[in-house]
Each structure stands twice: as C-alpha cells, then as structure tokens.
mmCIF file of C-alpha atoms in Angstrom:
data_model
loop_
_atom_site.group_PDB
_atom_site.id
_atom_site.type_symbol
_atom_site.label_atom_id
_atom_site.label_comp_id
_atom_site.label_asym_id
_atom_site.label_seq_id
_atom_site.Cartn_x
_atom_site.Cartn_y
_atom_site.Cartn_z
ATOM 1 C CA MET A 1 88.527 22.000 -10.663
ATOM 2 C CA LYS A 2 90.734 23.964 -13.047
ATOM 3 C CA VAL A 3 94.439 24.303 -12.420
ATOM 4 C CA LEU A 4 96.415 26.664 -14.949
ATOM 5 C CA VAL A 5 99.878 25.807 -15.199
ATOM 6 C CA PRO A 6 102.625 28.292 -16.608
ATOM 7 C CA VAL A 7 105.701 27.019 -18.463
ATOM 8 C CA LYS A 8 108.227 29.069 -19.944
ATOM 9 C CA ARG A 9 111.054 28.016 -22.782
ATOM 10 C CA VAL A 10 113.824 28.199 -22.174
ATOM 11 C CA VAL A 11 118.223 27.204 -22.945
ATOM 12 C CA ASP A 12 118.404 23.822 -21.718
ATOM 13 C CA TYR A 13 120.441 23.100 -18.056
ATOM 14 C CA ASN A 14 122.653 21.699 -19.957
ATOM 15 C CA VAL A 15 123.614 23.820 -22.402
ATOM 16 C CA LYS A 16 126.957 25.652 -21.723
ATOM 17 C CA VAL A 17 125.369 29.099 -22.107
ATOM 18 C CA ARG A 18 127.721 31.960 -24.086
ATOM 19 C CA VAL A 19 127.211 35.684 -24.410
ATOM 20 C CA LYS A 20 126.613 37.544 -27.663
ATOM 21 C CA SER A 21 130.036 39.306 -28.759
ATOM 22 C CA ASP A 22 128.155 42.564 -28.343
ATOM 23 C CA GLY A 23 127.102 42.149 -25.217
ATOM 24 C CA THR A 24 123.278 42.941 -25.306
ATOM 25 C CA GLY A 25 122.929 38.903 -24.701
ATOM 26 C CA VAL A 26 122.362 35.295 -24.116
ATOM 27 C CA ASP A 27 123.104 34.109 -27.565
ATOM 28 C CA ILE A 28 120.159 31.285 -28.112
ATOM 29 C CA ALA A 29 121.298 30.596 -31.985
ATOM 30 C CA ASN A 30 121.541 26.840 -32.897
ATOM 31 C CA VAL A 31 121.019 26.235 -28.757
ATOM 32 C CA LYS A 32 118.544 23.463 -27.382
ATOM 33 C CA MET A 33 115.408 24.921 -25.222
ATOM 34 C CA SER A 34 113.610 22.997 -23.261
ATOM 35 C CA MET A 35 111.376 23.432 -20.399
ATOM 36 C CA ASN A 36 112.063 25.348 -17.180
ATOM 37 C CA PRO A 37 112.941 22.478 -14.910
ATOM 38 C CA PHE A 38 110.963 24.564 -12.222
ATOM 39 C CA ASP A 39 107.833 24.588 -14.572
ATOM 40 C CA GLU A 40 108.164 21.012 -15.112
ATOM 41 C CA ILE A 41 107.837 20.367 -11.463
ATOM 42 C CA ALA A 42 104.603 22.616 -11.491
ATOM 43 C CA VAL A 43 103.388 20.375 -14.480
ATOM 44 C CA GLU A 44 103.685 17.322 -13.123
ATOM 45 C CA GLU A 45 102.360 18.232 -9.642
ATOM 46 C CA ALA A 46 98.997 19.717 -11.620
ATOM 47 C CA VAL A 47 98.741 16.053 -12.928
ATOM 48 C CA ARG A 48 99.048 14.465 -9.447
ATOM 49 C CA LEU A 49 96.495 16.281 -8.219
ATOM 50 C CA LYS A 50 94.496 14.960 -10.517
ATOM 51 C CA GLU A 51 94.583 11.544 -10.410
ATOM 52 C CA LYS A 52 94.137 12.156 -6.961
ATOM 53 C CA GLY A 53 90.653 13.678 -8.128
ATOM 54 C CA ALA A 54 91.028 16.853 -6.805
ATOM 55 C CA VAL A 55 91.318 18.719 -10.320
ATOM 56 C CA THR A 56 89.492 18.348 -13.514
ATOM 57 C CA GLU A 57 91.402 19.980 -16.232
ATOM 58 C CA ILE A 58 94.956 21.234 -16.560
ATOM 59 C CA ILE A 59 95.651 23.777 -18.908
ATOM 60 C CA ALA A 60 99.262 24.784 -19.636
ATOM 61 C CA VAL A 61 100.053 28.493 -20.912
ATOM 62 C CA SER A 62 102.999 29.700 -22.256
ATOM 63 C CA CYS A 63 104.004 33.312 -23.257
ATOM 64 C CA GLY A 64 106.650 34.417 -26.170
ATOM 65 C CA VAL A 65 107.460 33.070 -29.504
ATOM 66 C CA THR A 66 105.557 30.390 -31.796
ATOM 67 C CA GLN A 67 107.729 28.140 -30.932
ATOM 68 C CA CYS A 68 106.699 27.516 -27.915
ATOM 69 C CA GLN A 69 104.357 25.137 -28.858
ATOM 70 C CA GLU A 70 107.072 23.124 -28.272
ATOM 71 C CA THR A 71 107.060 23.372 -24.632
ATOM 72 C CA LEU A 72 103.273 23.301 -24.402
ATOM 73 C CA ARG A 73 103.357 19.994 -26.189
ATOM 74 C CA THR A 74 105.927 18.579 -23.581
ATOM 75 C CA ALA A 75 103.435 19.927 -21.181
ATOM 76 C CA MET A 76 100.649 18.159 -22.555
ATOM 77 C CA ALA A 77 102.709 14.878 -22.779
ATOM 78 C CA ILE A 78 103.237 15.244 -19.601
ATOM 79 C CA GLY A 79 99.229 15.509 -18.789
ATOM 80 C CA ALA A 80 97.920 19.061 -19.484
ATOM 81 C CA ASP A 81 94.509 18.805 -21.422
ATOM 82 C CA ARG A 82 94.664 21.513 -23.705
ATOM 83 C CA ALA A 83 97.578 24.565 -24.047
ATOM 84 C CA ILE A 84 97.122 28.502 -24.393
ATOM 85 C CA LEU A 85 99.857 30.245 -26.489
ATOM 86 C CA VAL A 86 100.125 33.959 -25.610
ATOM 87 C CA GLU A 87 102.302 35.171 -29.209
ATOM 88 C CA THR A 88 104.335 37.650 -29.223
ATOM 89 C CA ASP A 89 107.815 38.932 -30.566
ATOM 90 C CA VAL A 90 108.330 41.524 -27.757
ATOM 91 C CA GLU A 91 110.783 40.134 -24.653
ATOM 92 C CA LEU A 92 108.788 39.567 -22.424
ATOM 93 C CA GLN A 93 109.664 40.567 -18.650
ATOM 94 C CA PRO A 94 107.967 39.778 -15.322
ATOM 95 C CA LEU A 95 105.631 42.090 -14.958
ATOM 96 C CA ALA A 96 104.797 41.110 -18.197
ATOM 97 C CA VAL A 97 103.856 38.100 -18.141
ATOM 98 C CA ALA A 98 101.999 38.468 -14.743
ATOM 99 C CA LYS A 99 99.798 40.533 -16.647
ATOM 100 C CA LEU A 100 99.201 38.593 -19.443
ATOM 101 C CA LEU A 101 98.482 35.518 -17.122
ATOM 102 C CA ALA A 102 96.000 37.965 -15.028
ATOM 103 C CA ALA A 103 94.057 38.467 -17.486
ATOM 104 C CA LEU A 104 93.821 34.768 -18.595
ATOM 105 C CA VAL A 105 92.754 34.022 -14.581
ATOM 106 C CA ALA A 106 89.972 36.398 -15.126
ATOM 107 C CA LYS A 107 89.058 34.614 -17.817
ATOM 108 C CA GLU A 108 89.963 31.048 -17.283
ATOM 109 C CA GLN A 109 89.081 31.293 -13.615
ATOM 110 C CA PRO A 110 91.031 28.318 -12.461
ATOM 111 C CA GLY A 111 91.138 26.945 -8.781
ATOM 112 C CA LEU A 112 94.756 27.398 -8.811
ATOM 113 C CA VAL A 113 97.874 28.110 -10.376
ATOM 114 C CA ILE A 114 100.674 26.258 -10.378
ATOM 115 C CA LEU A 115 104.117 27.966 -11.348
ATOM 116 C CA GLY A 116 107.183 27.614 -11.502
ATOM 117 C CA LYS A 117 109.320 29.917 -8.428
ATOM 118 C CA GLN A 118 111.990 31.216 -10.866
ATOM 119 C CA ALA A 119 112.945 30.416 -14.437
ATOM 120 C CA ILE A 120 116.406 29.710 -14.755
ATOM 121 C CA ASP A 121 117.447 32.117 -17.339
ATOM 122 C CA ASP A 122 116.513 35.400 -15.867
ATOM 123 C CA ASP A 123 116.525 33.664 -12.684
ATOM 124 C CA CYS A 124 113.582 36.915 -11.412
ATOM 125 C CA ASN A 125 111.652 34.842 -8.641
ATOM 126 C CA GLN A 126 108.703 37.166 -9.210
ATOM 127 C CA THR A 127 106.451 36.352 -12.029
ATOM 128 C CA GLY A 128 104.407 34.496 -9.330
ATOM 129 C CA GLN A 129 104.395 36.771 -6.468
ATOM 130 C CA MET A 130 103.240 39.676 -8.932
ATOM 131 C CA LEU A 131 100.227 37.343 -10.331
ATOM 132 C CA ALA A 132 99.082 36.993 -6.812
ATOM 133 C CA ALA A 133 99.149 40.282 -6.288
ATOM 134 C CA LEU A 134 97.144 41.671 -9.800
ATOM 135 C CA ALA A 135 95.122 38.385 -9.624
ATOM 136 C CA ASP A 136 94.258 39.272 -5.700
ATOM 137 C CA LEU A 137 95.103 35.567 -4.854
ATOM 138 C CA PRO A 138 96.634 34.715 -1.505
ATOM 139 C CA GLN A 139 100.299 32.908 -2.510
ATOM 140 C CA GLY A 140 102.305 30.213 -1.347
ATOM 141 C CA THR A 141 105.697 30.237 -2.347
ATOM 142 C CA PHE A 142 108.283 27.819 -2.857
ATOM 143 C CA ALA A 143 106.352 24.713 -1.929
ATOM 144 C CA SER A 144 107.701 21.197 -1.075
ATOM 145 C CA LYS A 145 103.720 20.166 -0.758
ATOM 146 C CA VAL A 146 100.970 20.787 -1.800
ATOM 147 C CA GLU A 147 97.304 19.144 -0.386
ATOM 148 C CA VAL A 148 94.088 20.210 -1.345
ATOM 149 C CA ALA A 149 90.910 19.333 -0.387
ATOM 150 C CA ASP A 150 87.770 20.912 0.951
ATOM 151 C CA GLY A 151 88.415 24.572 -0.827
ATOM 152 C CA MET A 152 91.835 24.907 0.411
ATOM 153 C CA ALA A 153 95.036 24.108 -0.456
ATOM 154 C CA MET A 154 97.331 22.829 2.041
ATOM 155 C CA VAL A 155 101.022 24.151 1.527
ATOM 156 C CA THR A 156 104.614 23.093 2.652
ATOM 157 C CA ARG A 157 107.733 25.778 2.556
ATOM 158 C CA GLU A 158 110.799 25.365 3.380
ATOM 159 C CA VAL A 159 112.128 28.913 5.175
ATOM 160 C CA ASP A 160 115.399 30.057 7.110
ATOM 161 C CA GLY A 161 114.038 28.618 10.516
ATOM 162 C CA GLY A 162 113.096 25.359 8.704
ATOM 163 C CA MET A 163 109.540 24.123 7.370
ATOM 164 C CA GLU A 164 105.944 26.533 7.049
ATOM 165 C CA VAL A 165 103.010 25.120 6.567
ATOM 166 C CA LEU A 166 100.319 27.928 4.666
ATOM 167 C CA LYS A 167 96.379 27.213 4.523
ATOM 168 C CA LEU A 168 95.420 28.786 1.651
ATOM 169 C CA SER A 169 91.790 29.479 0.231
ATOM 170 C CA LEU A 170 90.802 28.720 -3.458
ATOM 171 C CA PRO A 171 91.437 30.191 -5.914
ATOM 172 C CA ALA A 172 95.187 30.558 -5.063
ATOM 173 C CA VAL A 173 99.026 31.222 -7.012
ATOM 174 C CA ILE A 174 101.555 28.520 -6.067
ATOM 175 C CA THR A 175 104.724 28.445 -6.502
ATOM 176 C CA THR A 176 106.654 25.265 -6.951
ATOM 177 C CA ASP A 177 109.989 24.975 -5.935
ATOM 178 C CA LEU A 178 113.033 21.165 -6.528
ATOM 179 C CA ARG A 179 111.655 19.102 -3.698
ATOM 180 C CA LEU A 180 108.251 19.449 -4.223
ATOM 181 C CA ASN A 181 108.340 16.201 -6.329
ATOM 182 C CA GLU A 182 109.925 14.690 -9.803
ATOM 183 C CA PRO A 183 108.724 14.799 -12.653
ATOM 184 C CA ARG A 184 107.991 11.299 -14.615
ATOM 185 C CA TYR A 185 109.202 10.371 -17.811
ATOM 186 C CA VAL A 186 107.208 11.518 -21.312
ATOM 187 C CA THR A 187 106.668 8.683 -23.042
ATOM 188 C CA LEU A 188 106.231 7.828 -26.630
ATOM 189 C CA PRO A 189 102.398 7.112 -26.891
ATOM 190 C CA ASN A 190 101.576 10.291 -24.735
ATOM 191 C CA ILE A 191 103.659 12.459 -27.287
ATOM 192 C CA MET A 192 102.178 11.440 -30.314
ATOM 193 C CA LYS A 193 98.461 11.821 -28.174
ATOM 194 C CA ALA A 194 99.745 15.843 -27.291
ATOM 195 C CA LYS A 195 99.723 16.611 -31.000
ATOM 196 C CA LYS A 196 96.097 16.060 -30.890
ATOM 197 C CA LYS A 197 95.399 18.211 -27.627
ATOM 198 C CA PRO A 198 93.887 21.619 -28.518
ATOM 199 C CA LEU A 199 96.266 24.620 -28.724
ATOM 200 C CA GLU A 200 94.788 27.971 -28.945
ATOM 201 C CA VAL A 201 96.796 30.478 -30.086
ATOM 202 C CA VAL A 202 96.157 34.539 -28.996
ATOM 203 C CA LYS A 203 97.967 37.861 -28.718
ATOM 204 C CA PRO A 204 98.706 40.305 -25.991
ATOM 205 C CA ALA A 205 96.183 42.921 -27.814
ATOM 206 C CA ASP A 206 93.568 40.504 -27.583
ATOM 207 C CA LEU A 207 93.812 39.955 -23.624
ATOM 208 C CA GLY A 208 94.104 43.481 -23.890
ATOM 209 C CA VAL A 209 97.271 43.851 -21.991
ATOM 210 C CA ASP A 210 100.418 46.230 -22.975
ATOM 211 C CA VAL A 211 103.631 43.846 -22.936
ATOM 212 C CA ALA A 212 106.475 46.752 -24.053
ATOM 213 C CA PRO A 213 109.541 46.695 -21.573
ATOM 214 C CA ARG A 214 109.999 48.109 -18.615
ATOM 215 C CA ILE A 215 113.533 47.570 -17.897
ATOM 216 C CA LYS A 216 116.279 48.010 -20.401
ATOM 217 C CA THR A 217 119.203 45.703 -20.260
ATOM 218 C CA LEU A 218 122.792 47.983 -20.624
ATOM 219 C CA LYS A 219 125.264 44.878 -20.806
ATOM 220 C CA VAL A 220 125.653 41.398 -20.125
ATOM 221 C CA SER A 221 128.693 39.577 -19.568
ATOM 222 C CA GLU A 222 130.132 36.601 -18.337
ATOM 223 C CA PRO A 223 131.416 36.387 -14.336
ATOM 224 C CA PRO A 224 135.473 36.816 -14.209
ATOM 225 C CA VAL A 225 137.783 33.807 -14.677
ATOM 226 C CA ARG A 226 138.220 32.031 -11.127
ATOM 227 C CA GLY A 227 141.895 32.286 -10.374
ATOM 228 C CA ALA A 228 143.618 28.467 -9.585
ATOM 229 C CA GLY A 229 143.760 27.605 -5.992
ATOM 230 C CA VAL A 230 146.506 27.477 -4.212
ATOM 231 C CA LYS A 231 148.085 25.019 -1.403
ATOM 232 C CA VAL A 232 149.597 26.535 1.521
ATOM 233 C CA PRO A 233 152.406 24.674 4.199
ATOM 234 C CA ASP A 234 150.764 25.830 7.480
ATOM 235 C CA VAL A 235 148.236 27.322 9.501
ATOM 236 C CA ALA A 236 150.543 30.496 9.935
ATOM 237 C CA THR A 237 150.499 30.658 5.887
ATOM 238 C CA LEU A 238 147.377 30.448 5.494
ATOM 239 C CA VAL A 239 146.952 33.472 7.800
ATOM 240 C CA ALA A 240 148.836 35.533 5.908
ATOM 241 C CA LYS A 241 147.775 34.723 2.823
ATOM 242 C CA LEU A 242 144.311 35.533 3.637
ATOM 243 C CA LYS A 243 145.873 39.441 5.663
ATOM 244 C CA ASN A 244 147.656 40.277 2.923
ATOM 245 C CA GLU A 245 146.369 38.906 -0.703
ATOM 246 C CA ALA A 246 142.617 38.046 -0.191
ATOM 247 C CA LYS A 247 142.298 41.528 2.369
ATOM 248 C CA VAL A 248 139.895 39.023 3.763
ATOM 249 C CA ILE A 249 140.917 39.678 7.376
#
C-alpha cells in the first residue's frame, strides 16, 4: 500500500516571527525554515506503519518554491522512499494545495494520505478536510493513534468529551495531532541516503490545477503588547479593578 505524506516548508518554530514594515506579510528573509512539526509527525507515522508491514511505499509531497526540496529531503531522511515537488512561486492557499494533492491522489492512487492537522504559519487547519472532500475519501482528523489492518484504518482522536474512535475504509485521509508520536532523530547516514532518493518536480499546470489565490491579505500586524500584571492587597480591590478597570464583571 502506498502512503502519500504532504509536508510544508514553514518558518522554524524556534524563530521569533517578524512582520514586514509595510504590513503585507511575515518577513522570511534570512530566516531559518524547516518542516511543519505536524507534518513531521505524519512522516514518522507513515514510517512506523511501513516498519509494521502495513505500508510498502511512502511518497512525500510538497507544494511551493524550489527550496521546498530541502524539506522533502528531510522527509526522505526520516524514511520516505521518494518525493514529488509541485513547484510554483504563487502564494498557495489551502484550497489550492488541496486541489494539487487531489490531482496527485488521482495519479498515484495511494491507500492512505497522512498530513499534519495544520501548519504553524497560517494555522488554517483546512487542507486535510478539503482534500477529503475533493477526492471523495473518508477522513479522520486530529489523530492521536492510528492502526491499519485488513483494508481499514482505526483512528483514535481527541474530542471535547474525551476520545472518539473512527473506523475508516481505505483509501482515506488522516490528519495528525501532537500526541500521535514523537518523530525520530534524523541520522547523518540517512541524510546522505536521502540525497540519492528520487525527487520529481512538476508544475501545477502539469496537474491541470489553477492555483490563483481566492483570498487577499489586506494587512498583517503584530498583536498588541500586553500590559504588566498588578498585585492587589485584598479581594475587594481585585473585584473593584475587575469591575471598574477591566470591565469584565
């Protein structure tokens, strides 16, 4: 069974994000980029399924600029067998990415698609759900445990009331939560091996997909600076401040 694992190149989670002076977006010039942490969990889960014998091939996919090849090489160093880059300089929004992935699903016919539940740059949490709708596949979102056997996937997910278990017929789409696993450390030998693994580059036009943005960003701004906390001597003063200053009661 093939597994398709989309991965996104984002600003590294350790980097403090800066907004451009003109307010048009986030400044990524000379900023460390890395794989979206949720997608890293997705790659790790695919590799674990392969180690259990449930999966035969893992295909990593990324959509974006040429530098996304670095992210794909990281995915192959973790354990992906080959990679596909849908190369474009257009700003890709969730719907465009979902359409590209749907075209690749139709082409590759994977038995499972595993991707992060959201990206840490836009926090949209939309691509997996849109892909499931476009490809007409069952979906299990926010997975904290995945088991695959006999053409079915058992997905345990966290909901407000506790835990929910979904039984999905394959092929299906699964989005990963933080508690699904802890990605392995990438060793130097595997990094060297990843350089020799096949990486195919295609254009959105090759897949027959229009990736023109549907949403326009009007302005990006930093959140307001929070004021310092204040110590109060007694409950009466606290209540007075909450009522008169904070106006929350």
